[in-house]
Amino acid sequence: MKPFVVNNHDRLVFPANFLAELDFSVIDDLDQFTAIVGRDFEAKAPTGTEILERITSGAYESRFGLLRDMSQNLFWVNRFSMTMFEKRPTRWRDLPRHRPDVFLPVLTPWEDGDKKVRAVREAFDVLPPTWDDATERKIFDLLFDVFGHRRHHATELPAVKPTVEQFLATPGAMTFVVPRHDPDYPVFSFNRILNAHAEVPELEALTRWAMVLHNQYPWDRAATELRTAEEIGDDDHVVAFHPRNRDVEAFLDRATGARPPRRGRLATRSEPVAPESPLPPVRVREAFAVQPKLEALAVVRGEHVCSNSDVVRNTAFSWSPMSAEEISAKTGIDQRRYTELDIEDLAWSAAVRALEHSGRRREEIGAVLVATCTSGRLIPSLSTWLSGELGLFQTHCSADIIAACAGLPYGLAEAVRQLQEVRRPVLLVCVEKFSDKIGNVRTSRMIFGDGAAAMVVAPAPDGEPGDVDLLQTYASGPASEVNSIIWPNPEFDNDITVYGPEVKALVSRYLAQMISELTEQPGPDGAAGGSMLDAIDLIVPHQANKTMILQLAAKAGLSAEQLYFNIESMGNVSAASIPIAMFDAVADGAVTGRTRIFAPGFGAGAVGGYAVLEVDPAVMAPEVFLDPAGAAGQASATAPTSDDVRIAFGE
């Protein structure tokens, strides 16, 4: 988990985006690590030679491009040291000679370094400011103090550093020497980095980069030299590298052969096969004796708004440049909602309000279902934990459903099945918290948010038709689509990862299949004339990526006017996105009376599904607003809190 922080300026900060820390417990071998470093540190970073060429050719129009290139170059220079090691200036006479866990970098002098440094200095002085002269000069001064005192080439750096003993046995090997080291050399504290502030989001990101890079060299850079062992005096300091933690030590052992490699995975993939026959959607009124009635729908949003400017303000060094406007154009998202609270708090708050609005007593509940793909709770599951917190002594079923962005159709389908057995109301909660599972993966950071929705699905009174016409769920497909969204993903430091082309392929495949099925299905209750598609008043799709959904919907023959989106303000909340969007469709006036809605969802695991259901605005509960301190509030009446469940149920 990599939570965000709210700093002293009341701004969101994502430490994982600039600290460059990796989880070595999930990196198997040197090849995998090299690939990760190549992608995150090398792919976007120019070398000193390339920066010089850009200066010479006039490629920089203003200072920002130069500052960005300097920063990315320095992250690349430190790609192995800052991810793996703690640097400790140590007196030569005190340095252990034979320990296997103390290392010295072997460095090659930087050819033409003076020429490149001078060119950068002169270019900055000539280039016009991009936004703010004073802030850009402060950033440059920090970066140039590091860049200008660089002593070595970066292209020849090995990931695994030699031990001190190996260094001493290498003729001509050179390393850092700090003749006069001040142990109190000033560095930036973590809090100062968090509280870095600039009016321009791009410059705030660069300020943090520069502070982190400054901290990589906590010694007098100007006096630092490269020397061989024979040239180092007893009282000179060298920069010893120590593994950051046990996971790095274990990785180094695997990389050097001191520890056996991990076992490989089995070859498990089989040739794909199509289903024996098409699996039709379920016509609920014909298939089930107990008809489902939606009695309440309550939503909870993360209490923090994360705007596109906040995302840019937290730009990671591995990202390509992208403005807030470009994020909006690419995704259709202007902001997403994040919470400091736990996912359990979101689920509990939504569940309490849904039960309260439905008028149901807790002892009436027959089953509790939670649709989520981001819960960190396995034992007890989130659903069983929620059942206990609600004081339910026994349910027929409390179970989590991991169906990602198809959580609503999967959860509703299971709720309808549970109704047949328990003939009592079922509590269905769709909840996600992505904000602490994204790390520095830009595609995920642009898209995902936090939120919850809870529904009470009860048996319809005898003789009433219920609220659900059609249910359909899918899973699987080509393996590339099944693995199009992964969490945890060792290749991306266990952060959630989205592979865009594969996601687009699965959405296109499922959406075409859904429209085909709705066209073939007769209208509600077998009414003469018209298909189920003709009977639909509004489409509320999973809020994945507005730009992508509109493009694919147009290919499927749907117009933009038929679709409702709230993704601009909520982002993608996976399992919770459809029910929150239905709630907002009522709040926005897109639904003013009983309305037949087609709700398709599709996503990770190549899951998909849809519900065709009728929604009455009266089922929408007054919205819950969360307080980071743990209290919940609402627009009207006194709100429930976790300290007094009885109030929430009117007891």
mmCIF file of C-alpha atoms in Angstrom, residues 344 356 407 584 598 635:
data_model
loop_
_atom_site.group_PDB
_atom_site.id
_atom_site.type_symbol
_atom_site.label_atom_id
_atom_site.label_comp_id
_atom_site.label_asym_id
_atom_site.label_seq_id
_atom_site.Cartn_x
_atom_site.Cartn_y
_atom_site.Cartn_z
ATOM 1 C CA GLU A 344 -13.871 -0.831 5.518
ATOM 2 C CA GLU A 356 -31.497 3.190 7.217
ATOM 3 C CA GLY A 407 -18.924 -5.825 -9.697
ATOM 4 C CA ASP A 584 -25.691 10.871 -9.781
ATOM 5 C CA PHE A 598 -28.927 -0.617 -19.111
ATOM 6 C CA ALA A 635 -26.809 16.695 3.914
#
